[in-house]
Short mmCIF file of N, CA and C in Angstrom, two decimals:
data_model
loop_
_atom_site.label_atom_id
_atom_site.label_comp_id
_atom_site.label_asym_id
_atom_site.label_seq_id
_atom_site.Cartn_x
_atom_site.Cartn_y
_atom_site.Cartn_z
N MET A 1 69.86 66.70 -47.47
CA MET A 1 69.30 67.15 -46.30
C MET A 1 68.09 66.49 -45.79
N LYS A 2 67.99 65.97 -44.60
CA LYS A 2 66.94 65.22 -44.17
C LYS A 2 65.76 65.96 -43.65
N GLU A 3 64.61 65.51 -44.07
CA GLU A 3 63.46 66.22 -43.96
C GLU A 3 63.17 66.32 -42.43
N SER A 4 62.76 67.57 -41.99
CA SER A 4 62.37 67.76 -40.59
C SER A 4 60.96 67.18 -40.25
N LEU A 5 60.89 66.49 -39.20
CA LEU A 5 59.52 65.83 -38.80
C LEU A 5 58.88 66.88 -37.85
N PRO A 6 57.48 66.80 -37.83
CA PRO A 6 56.74 67.55 -36.84
C PRO A 6 57.14 67.33 -35.42
N ASP A 7 57.31 68.23 -34.53
CA ASP A 7 57.51 67.88 -33.14
C ASP A 7 56.54 68.06 -32.15
N TYR A 8 56.77 67.89 -31.07
CA TYR A 8 55.60 68.22 -29.97
C TYR A 8 55.17 69.76 -29.97
N GLN A 9 56.06 70.66 -30.29
CA GLN A 9 55.65 72.21 -30.41
C GLN A 9 54.81 72.36 -31.59
N TYR A 10 55.06 71.61 -32.55
CA TYR A 10 54.16 71.71 -33.95
C TYR A 10 52.75 71.34 -33.60
N TYR A 11 52.77 70.18 -33.13
CA TYR A 11 51.27 69.61 -32.75
C TYR A 11 50.65 70.46 -31.70
N GLN A 12 51.35 70.90 -30.63
CA GLN A 12 50.76 71.81 -29.59
C GLN A 12 50.06 73.03 -30.36
N SER A 13 50.84 73.71 -31.18
CA SER A 13 50.41 74.88 -31.80
C SER A 13 49.24 74.61 -32.89
N VAL A 14 49.12 73.47 -33.66
CA VAL A 14 48.31 73.11 -34.39
C VAL A 14 46.93 72.92 -33.70
N PHE A 15 47.01 72.13 -32.50
CA PHE A 15 45.74 71.65 -31.78
C PHE A 15 45.43 72.70 -30.46
N ARG A 16 46.00 73.86 -30.55
CA ARG A 16 45.87 74.70 -29.42
C ARG A 16 44.45 74.87 -29.04
N ASP A 17 43.53 75.19 -30.07
CA ASP A 17 42.25 75.66 -29.86
C ASP A 17 41.23 74.41 -29.86
N THR A 18 41.90 73.09 -30.06
CA THR A 18 41.03 71.95 -30.05
C THR A 18 40.59 71.42 -28.73
N GLU A 19 39.34 71.24 -28.46
CA GLU A 19 38.92 70.68 -27.06
C GLU A 19 39.33 69.38 -26.93
N LEU A 20 39.67 69.28 -25.64
CA LEU A 20 40.20 67.82 -25.08
C LEU A 20 39.04 67.11 -24.48
N PRO A 21 39.33 65.79 -24.34
CA PRO A 21 40.23 64.90 -25.12
C PRO A 21 39.95 64.74 -26.58
N PHE A 22 40.93 64.44 -27.52
CA PHE A 22 40.77 64.07 -28.69
C PHE A 22 41.93 63.17 -29.04
N ALA A 23 41.75 62.61 -30.24
CA ALA A 23 42.71 61.68 -30.69
C ALA A 23 43.18 62.05 -32.14
N PHE A 24 44.42 62.04 -32.44
CA PHE A 24 45.12 62.42 -33.79
C PHE A 24 46.07 61.48 -34.19
N VAL A 25 46.01 60.92 -35.35
CA VAL A 25 47.07 60.13 -35.78
C VAL A 25 47.54 60.91 -37.22
N ASP A 26 48.86 61.13 -37.18
CA ASP A 26 49.48 61.64 -38.55
C ASP A 26 49.70 60.57 -39.40
N LEU A 27 48.81 60.37 -40.40
CA LEU A 27 48.83 59.18 -41.45
C LEU A 27 50.19 59.18 -42.28
N ASP A 28 50.52 60.41 -42.46
CA ASP A 28 51.95 60.56 -43.32
C ASP A 28 53.10 59.77 -42.53
N LEU A 29 53.30 60.13 -41.13
CA LEU A 29 54.16 59.43 -40.33
C LEU A 29 53.82 57.97 -40.23
N LEU A 30 52.50 57.67 -39.85
CA LEU A 30 52.23 56.30 -39.74
C LEU A 30 52.59 55.43 -41.08
N ASP A 31 52.44 55.92 -42.19
CA ASP A 31 52.83 55.15 -43.38
C ASP A 31 54.34 55.16 -43.55
N GLN A 32 55.08 56.14 -42.95
CA GLN A 32 56.59 56.07 -42.81
C GLN A 32 57.08 55.13 -41.86
N ASN A 33 56.35 54.79 -40.89
CA ASN A 33 56.69 53.99 -39.88
C ASN A 33 56.50 52.63 -40.47
N ILE A 34 55.22 52.41 -41.10
CA ILE A 34 54.96 51.06 -41.56
C ILE A 34 56.04 50.80 -42.53
N ALA A 35 56.41 51.47 -43.51
CA ALA A 35 57.30 51.38 -44.56
C ALA A 35 58.82 50.87 -43.98
N ALA A 36 59.23 51.71 -42.87
CA ALA A 36 60.50 51.39 -42.22
C ALA A 36 60.39 49.75 -41.52
N ILE A 37 59.28 49.49 -41.03
CA ILE A 37 59.18 48.33 -40.43
C ILE A 37 59.08 47.23 -41.56
N GLN A 38 58.42 47.37 -42.73
CA GLN A 38 58.52 46.56 -43.70
C GLN A 38 59.81 46.27 -44.34
N LYS A 39 60.65 47.32 -44.29
CA LYS A 39 62.09 47.14 -44.79
C LYS A 39 62.87 46.43 -43.73
N ARG A 40 62.79 46.70 -42.48
CA ARG A 40 63.50 45.89 -41.49
C ARG A 40 63.12 44.56 -41.31
N ALA A 41 61.95 44.21 -41.52
CA ALA A 41 61.37 42.79 -41.09
C ALA A 41 62.06 41.77 -41.89
N GLY A 42 62.55 42.08 -43.13
CA GLY A 42 63.00 40.92 -43.97
C GLY A 42 61.96 39.83 -44.26
N ALA A 43 62.29 38.59 -44.12
CA ALA A 43 61.51 37.47 -44.37
C ALA A 43 60.54 37.27 -43.10
N LYS A 44 60.58 37.95 -42.08
CA LYS A 44 59.86 37.70 -40.84
C LYS A 44 58.49 38.24 -40.87
N TRP A 45 57.45 37.41 -40.47
CA TRP A 45 56.00 38.03 -40.26
C TRP A 45 55.97 38.73 -39.10
N ILE A 46 55.05 39.67 -39.16
CA ILE A 46 54.69 40.51 -37.94
C ILE A 46 53.26 40.31 -37.82
N ARG A 47 52.80 39.99 -36.56
CA ARG A 47 51.28 39.88 -35.99
C ARG A 47 51.25 41.27 -35.27
N VAL A 48 50.31 42.02 -35.61
CA VAL A 48 50.10 43.27 -34.88
C VAL A 48 49.33 43.06 -33.66
N ALA A 49 49.72 43.52 -32.64
CA ALA A 49 49.18 43.51 -31.26
C ALA A 49 48.14 44.54 -31.23
N SER A 50 46.76 44.14 -31.11
CA SER A 50 45.74 45.28 -30.88
C SER A 50 45.80 46.07 -29.88
N LYS A 51 46.39 45.40 -28.61
CA LYS A 51 46.42 46.20 -27.38
C LYS A 51 47.42 47.62 -27.41
N SER A 52 48.04 47.54 -28.60
CA SER A 52 49.02 48.71 -28.73
C SER A 52 48.40 49.51 -29.87
N VAL A 53 47.47 49.15 -30.70
CA VAL A 53 46.72 49.93 -31.81
C VAL A 53 45.26 49.70 -31.44
N ARG A 54 44.62 50.64 -30.88
CA ARG A 54 43.27 50.56 -30.28
C ARG A 54 42.43 51.25 -31.36
N SER A 55 42.52 51.06 -32.64
CA SER A 55 41.66 51.71 -33.65
C SER A 55 41.52 50.71 -34.79
N VAL A 56 40.32 50.53 -35.15
CA VAL A 56 40.05 49.47 -36.22
C VAL A 56 40.59 49.98 -37.48
N GLY A 57 40.38 51.34 -37.77
CA GLY A 57 40.85 51.96 -39.08
C GLY A 57 42.33 51.88 -39.01
N ILE A 58 43.13 52.00 -38.05
CA ILE A 58 44.59 52.08 -37.99
C ILE A 58 45.04 50.63 -38.22
N LEU A 59 44.40 49.71 -37.58
CA LEU A 59 44.66 48.23 -37.68
C LEU A 59 44.47 47.92 -39.22
N ASP A 60 43.35 48.35 -39.84
CA ASP A 60 43.11 47.92 -41.26
C ASP A 60 44.16 48.49 -42.13
N ARG A 61 44.53 49.83 -41.90
CA ARG A 61 45.62 50.35 -42.74
C ARG A 61 46.98 49.68 -42.57
N ILE A 62 47.31 49.16 -41.47
CA ILE A 62 48.52 48.32 -41.33
C ILE A 62 48.36 46.94 -41.96
N ILE A 63 47.44 46.34 -41.66
CA ILE A 63 47.33 45.08 -42.22
C ILE A 63 47.32 45.06 -43.76
N SER A 64 46.58 46.10 -44.22
CA SER A 64 46.23 46.10 -45.61
C SER A 64 47.42 46.36 -46.46
N LYS A 65 48.65 46.75 -45.88
CA LYS A 65 49.82 47.02 -46.47
C LYS A 65 50.66 45.61 -46.99
N GLY A 66 50.02 44.69 -46.41
CA GLY A 66 50.51 43.25 -46.75
C GLY A 66 51.86 42.80 -45.90
N ALA A 67 52.67 42.04 -46.76
CA ALA A 67 53.97 41.63 -45.93
C ALA A 67 54.62 42.89 -45.34
N PRO A 68 55.27 42.56 -44.24
CA PRO A 68 55.26 41.48 -43.39
C PRO A 68 54.16 41.37 -42.44
N PHE A 69 53.06 42.14 -42.57
CA PHE A 69 51.97 42.25 -41.51
C PHE A 69 50.94 40.99 -41.98
N ARG A 70 50.86 40.10 -40.85
CA ARG A 70 49.85 39.06 -41.00
C ARG A 70 49.36 38.73 -39.71
N GLY A 71 47.98 38.98 -39.72
CA GLY A 71 47.40 38.72 -38.42
C GLY A 71 47.24 39.80 -37.26
N ILE A 72 46.43 39.39 -36.28
CA ILE A 72 46.45 40.24 -35.25
C ILE A 72 46.52 39.44 -33.97
N MET A 73 47.17 39.99 -32.92
CA MET A 73 47.02 39.31 -31.54
C MET A 73 46.26 40.29 -30.60
N SER A 74 45.16 39.62 -30.43
CA SER A 74 44.01 40.42 -29.67
C SER A 74 44.29 40.29 -28.01
N PHE A 75 43.53 41.09 -27.35
CA PHE A 75 43.77 41.19 -25.84
C PHE A 75 42.80 40.46 -25.24
N SER A 76 41.56 40.11 -25.65
CA SER A 76 40.53 39.50 -24.90
C SER A 76 39.68 38.52 -25.90
N GLY A 77 38.84 37.74 -25.42
CA GLY A 77 37.79 36.97 -26.20
C GLY A 77 36.82 37.80 -26.96
N ALA A 78 36.32 38.87 -26.26
CA ALA A 78 35.30 39.71 -26.71
C ALA A 78 36.12 40.58 -27.81
N GLU A 79 37.17 41.02 -27.61
CA GLU A 79 37.96 41.93 -28.69
C GLU A 79 38.23 40.97 -29.86
N ALA A 80 38.52 39.69 -29.82
CA ALA A 80 38.80 38.90 -30.93
C ALA A 80 37.48 38.72 -31.70
N THR A 81 36.33 38.48 -31.10
CA THR A 81 35.10 38.46 -31.77
C THR A 81 34.89 39.80 -32.40
N PHE A 82 35.07 40.91 -31.82
CA PHE A 82 34.85 42.05 -32.35
C PHE A 82 35.60 42.29 -33.58
N LEU A 83 36.83 42.03 -33.47
CA LEU A 83 37.89 42.30 -34.62
C LEU A 83 37.35 41.43 -35.85
N SER A 84 37.05 40.04 -35.59
CA SER A 84 36.59 39.27 -36.51
C SER A 84 35.48 39.64 -37.22
N GLN A 85 34.39 40.27 -36.45
CA GLN A 85 33.32 40.70 -37.14
C GLN A 85 33.40 42.09 -37.81
N LYS A 86 34.48 42.67 -37.52
CA LYS A 86 34.84 44.00 -38.29
C LYS A 86 35.77 43.55 -39.56
N GLY A 87 35.91 42.16 -39.91
CA GLY A 87 36.56 41.79 -41.17
C GLY A 87 37.98 41.33 -40.91
N PHE A 88 38.60 41.38 -39.87
CA PHE A 88 39.84 40.83 -39.46
C PHE A 88 39.91 39.35 -39.51
N ASP A 89 41.09 38.76 -39.94
CA ASP A 89 41.06 37.35 -39.89
C ASP A 89 42.52 36.97 -39.28
N ASP A 90 42.73 35.71 -39.04
CA ASP A 90 44.04 35.24 -38.48
C ASP A 90 44.48 35.99 -37.16
N ILE A 91 43.33 35.63 -36.27
CA ILE A 91 43.40 36.37 -34.85
C ILE A 91 43.95 35.41 -33.69
N LEU A 92 45.23 35.76 -33.26
CA LEU A 92 45.64 34.97 -32.02
C LEU A 92 45.28 35.68 -30.76
N LEU A 93 44.54 35.03 -29.96
CA LEU A 93 44.09 35.44 -28.64
C LEU A 93 45.34 35.37 -27.70
N GLY A 94 45.97 36.47 -27.35
CA GLY A 94 47.10 36.64 -26.61
C GLY A 94 47.12 36.01 -25.13
N TYR A 95 46.00 35.98 -24.66
CA TYR A 95 45.72 35.58 -23.25
C TYR A 95 44.60 34.56 -23.23
N PRO A 96 44.69 33.59 -22.21
CA PRO A 96 43.63 32.72 -22.04
C PRO A 96 42.39 33.20 -21.87
N VAL A 97 41.31 32.90 -22.26
CA VAL A 97 40.04 33.18 -22.27
C VAL A 97 39.22 31.96 -21.48
N TRP A 98 38.58 32.31 -20.47
CA TRP A 98 37.71 31.22 -19.81
C TRP A 98 36.17 31.36 -19.93
N GLN A 99 35.65 32.67 -19.87
CA GLN A 99 34.34 32.86 -19.95
C GLN A 99 33.48 32.08 -21.18
N GLU A 100 32.61 31.48 -20.85
CA GLU A 100 31.87 30.48 -21.85
C GLU A 100 31.21 31.33 -22.89
N SER A 101 30.48 32.45 -22.58
CA SER A 101 30.06 33.12 -23.69
C SER A 101 31.18 33.75 -24.57
N HIS A 102 32.31 34.04 -24.29
CA HIS A 102 33.32 34.56 -25.21
C HIS A 102 33.79 33.37 -25.94
N ILE A 103 33.89 32.24 -25.41
CA ILE A 103 34.40 30.97 -26.27
C ILE A 103 33.26 30.73 -27.16
N GLU A 104 32.01 30.66 -26.60
CA GLU A 104 30.91 30.49 -27.78
C GLU A 104 30.88 31.36 -28.89
N ALA A 105 31.09 32.64 -28.70
CA ALA A 105 31.10 33.64 -29.81
C ALA A 105 32.29 33.44 -30.75
N ILE A 106 33.39 33.02 -30.21
CA ILE A 106 34.58 32.67 -31.01
C ILE A 106 34.39 31.46 -31.77
N CYS A 107 33.79 30.45 -31.13
CA CYS A 107 33.19 29.32 -32.10
C CYS A 107 32.31 29.58 -33.21
N GLN A 108 31.49 30.54 -33.05
CA GLN A 108 30.58 30.96 -33.95
C GLN A 108 31.28 31.60 -35.16
N GLU A 109 32.34 32.45 -34.78
CA GLU A 109 33.30 33.00 -35.92
C GLU A 109 33.97 31.97 -36.52
N LEU A 110 34.44 30.95 -35.96
CA LEU A 110 35.06 29.96 -36.63
C LEU A 110 34.27 29.10 -37.44
N LYS A 111 33.06 29.02 -36.99
CA LYS A 111 32.08 28.32 -37.91
C LYS A 111 31.68 29.16 -39.19
N ASN A 112 31.84 30.60 -39.23
CA ASN A 112 31.66 31.32 -40.11
C ASN A 112 32.94 31.37 -40.98
N GLY A 113 33.90 30.60 -40.80
CA GLY A 113 35.22 30.58 -41.52
C GLY A 113 36.15 31.35 -41.15
N LYS A 114 36.24 31.93 -40.12
CA LYS A 114 37.24 32.76 -39.62
C LYS A 114 38.45 32.13 -39.04
N THR A 115 39.64 32.47 -38.80
CA THR A 115 40.70 31.89 -37.97
C THR A 115 40.91 32.76 -36.82
N ILE A 116 40.76 31.95 -35.77
CA ILE A 116 40.97 32.54 -34.32
C ILE A 116 41.61 31.29 -33.58
N THR A 117 42.70 31.73 -33.20
CA THR A 117 43.54 30.86 -32.19
C THR A 117 43.39 31.17 -30.85
N LEU A 118 43.09 30.40 -29.82
CA LEU A 118 42.97 30.61 -28.57
C LEU A 118 44.25 30.14 -27.84
N MET A 119 44.59 30.97 -26.83
CA MET A 119 45.88 30.72 -25.95
C MET A 119 45.33 29.83 -24.89
N VAL A 120 46.03 28.72 -24.58
CA VAL A 120 45.69 27.88 -23.27
C VAL A 120 47.10 27.76 -22.43
N ASP A 121 46.94 27.54 -21.22
CA ASP A 121 48.05 27.49 -20.39
C ASP A 121 47.67 26.35 -19.13
N SER A 122 46.80 25.59 -19.40
CA SER A 122 46.44 24.48 -18.52
C SER A 122 45.74 23.31 -18.99
N PRO A 123 45.82 22.09 -18.70
CA PRO A 123 44.98 21.06 -19.29
C PRO A 123 43.54 21.39 -18.94
N ASP A 124 43.09 21.93 -17.81
CA ASP A 124 41.82 22.21 -17.41
C ASP A 124 41.34 23.15 -18.67
N HIS A 125 42.05 24.17 -18.79
CA HIS A 125 41.61 25.15 -19.90
C HIS A 125 41.20 24.50 -21.14
N ILE A 126 42.31 23.49 -21.64
CA ILE A 126 42.01 22.75 -22.94
C ILE A 126 40.75 21.91 -22.92
N ASN A 127 40.50 21.52 -21.75
CA ASN A 127 39.21 20.59 -21.66
C ASN A 127 37.94 21.49 -21.65
N HIS A 128 38.08 22.66 -20.88
CA HIS A 128 36.92 23.53 -20.93
C HIS A 128 36.53 24.07 -22.36
N ILE A 129 37.43 24.36 -23.13
CA ILE A 129 37.42 24.93 -24.58
C ILE A 129 36.86 23.59 -25.43
N ASN A 130 37.28 22.59 -25.24
CA ASN A 130 36.92 21.39 -25.89
C ASN A 130 35.53 20.96 -25.73
N ALA A 131 35.02 21.07 -24.35
CA ALA A 131 33.63 20.81 -23.99
C ALA A 131 32.56 21.86 -24.56
N ILE A 132 33.02 23.19 -24.62
CA ILE A 132 32.21 24.11 -25.18
C ILE A 132 32.22 24.12 -26.74
N SER A 133 33.34 23.76 -27.47
CA SER A 133 33.31 23.72 -28.79
C SER A 133 32.64 22.51 -29.36
N ARG A 134 32.61 21.32 -28.68
CA ARG A 134 31.72 20.14 -29.06
C ARG A 134 30.17 20.53 -29.07
N LYS A 135 29.59 21.38 -28.22
CA LYS A 135 28.25 21.80 -28.12
C LYS A 135 27.96 22.36 -29.59
N VAL A 136 28.89 23.10 -30.24
CA VAL A 136 28.66 23.71 -31.54
C VAL A 136 29.32 23.08 -32.66
N ASN A 137 29.86 21.99 -32.31
CA ASN A 137 30.46 21.16 -33.40
C ASN A 137 31.59 21.78 -34.11
N VAL A 138 32.62 22.45 -33.59
CA VAL A 138 33.53 23.26 -34.26
C VAL A 138 34.92 22.79 -33.63
N ALA A 139 36.07 22.83 -34.43
CA ALA A 139 37.43 22.51 -33.90
C ALA A 139 37.98 23.98 -33.46
N VAL A 140 38.42 24.04 -32.38
CA VAL A 140 39.02 25.47 -32.03
C VAL A 140 40.63 25.30 -31.92
N PRO A 141 41.21 25.93 -32.90
CA PRO A 141 42.63 26.06 -32.77
C PRO A 141 43.22 26.56 -31.57
N VAL A 142 44.33 25.92 -31.08
CA VAL A 142 45.00 26.52 -29.64
C VAL A 142 46.36 26.72 -29.99
N CYS A 143 47.03 27.54 -29.20
CA CYS A 143 48.45 27.89 -29.14
C CYS A 143 48.70 27.51 -27.50
N ILE A 144 49.53 26.76 -27.36
CA ILE A 144 50.03 26.44 -25.95
C ILE A 144 51.11 27.35 -25.41
N ASP A 145 50.81 28.03 -24.34
CA ASP A 145 51.68 28.74 -23.50
C ASP A 145 52.47 27.91 -22.66
N VAL A 146 53.75 27.73 -22.96
CA VAL A 146 54.56 26.78 -22.21
C VAL A 146 55.39 27.52 -21.20
N ASP A 147 55.61 27.22 -20.00
CA ASP A 147 56.46 27.80 -18.98
C ASP A 147 57.66 27.43 -19.28
N MET A 148 58.55 28.46 -19.80
CA MET A 148 60.02 28.35 -20.10
C MET A 148 60.88 28.89 -19.00
N SER A 149 60.25 29.15 -17.94
CA SER A 149 61.25 29.75 -16.80
C SER A 149 62.01 28.81 -16.29
N SER A 150 63.10 29.06 -15.57
CA SER A 150 64.10 28.24 -14.95
C SER A 150 64.21 28.51 -13.47
N GLU A 151 64.68 27.52 -12.82
CA GLU A 151 64.94 27.62 -11.37
C GLU A 151 66.45 27.40 -11.21
N PHE A 152 67.02 28.31 -10.45
CA PHE A 152 68.38 28.35 -9.98
C PHE A 152 68.42 28.46 -8.53
N PRO A 153 69.52 28.13 -7.82
CA PRO A 153 69.47 28.21 -6.35
C PRO A 153 69.10 29.71 -5.89
N GLY A 154 67.98 29.88 -5.31
CA GLY A 154 67.76 31.33 -4.86
C GLY A 154 67.26 32.32 -5.93
N LEU A 155 67.01 31.86 -7.08
CA LEU A 155 66.46 32.57 -8.25
C LEU A 155 65.54 31.87 -9.14
N HIS A 156 64.47 32.51 -9.36
CA HIS A 156 63.48 32.16 -10.43
C HIS A 156 63.72 33.06 -11.54
N PHE A 157 64.08 32.55 -12.87
CA PHE A 157 64.18 33.25 -14.02
C PHE A 157 63.09 33.11 -14.91
N GLY A 158 62.23 34.05 -15.22
CA GLY A 158 60.98 34.08 -15.99
C GLY A 158 59.78 34.31 -15.08
N VAL A 159 58.66 34.02 -15.78
CA VAL A 159 57.38 34.48 -15.08
C VAL A 159 56.61 33.12 -14.71
N TRP A 160 55.84 33.35 -13.63
CA TRP A 160 55.03 32.12 -13.23
C TRP A 160 53.58 32.36 -13.87
N ARG A 161 53.32 31.87 -15.05
CA ARG A 161 52.08 32.10 -15.70
C ARG A 161 51.31 30.63 -16.17
N SER A 162 52.24 29.96 -16.77
CA SER A 162 51.65 28.84 -17.55
C SER A 162 51.87 27.41 -16.61
N GLY A 163 50.80 26.77 -16.56
CA GLY A 163 50.95 25.42 -15.78
C GLY A 163 51.45 24.27 -16.71
N LEU A 164 51.70 24.63 -17.96
CA LEU A 164 52.20 23.69 -18.99
C LEU A 164 53.77 23.86 -19.17
#
């Protein structure tokens, strides 16, 4: 017999008298979900997207389970620095960052031994990061966002993002 999982009505009754707004995570269900993903992942690595998990505690719980979870894809330069300073490593910045102060902060994390990879989508962006990183004498790893869209008569298949 399959175990019955809590549903909306269950949580609605449990939190009936709880003042809003509030956040709640059923850690038993989270752990079941983590185990299911581990089982399905096989030999593939999974980088957790922080824009989908907005809690340091939950990110830590997921990453600490080990394989296949490895690294975080962060949403912004400031968030990458924040997560690095909270003890996370192997961070891929999912979107290009241009703001000099954010790149400088990431460079400092790199100097402190952290692994943070910046997304780039134009030669100007690469040159900008390179100029900032030279000031603090650190090499910045980059991931190149390549435009893989296709043009067909009357149709553009894909997105217009990367200039590379």
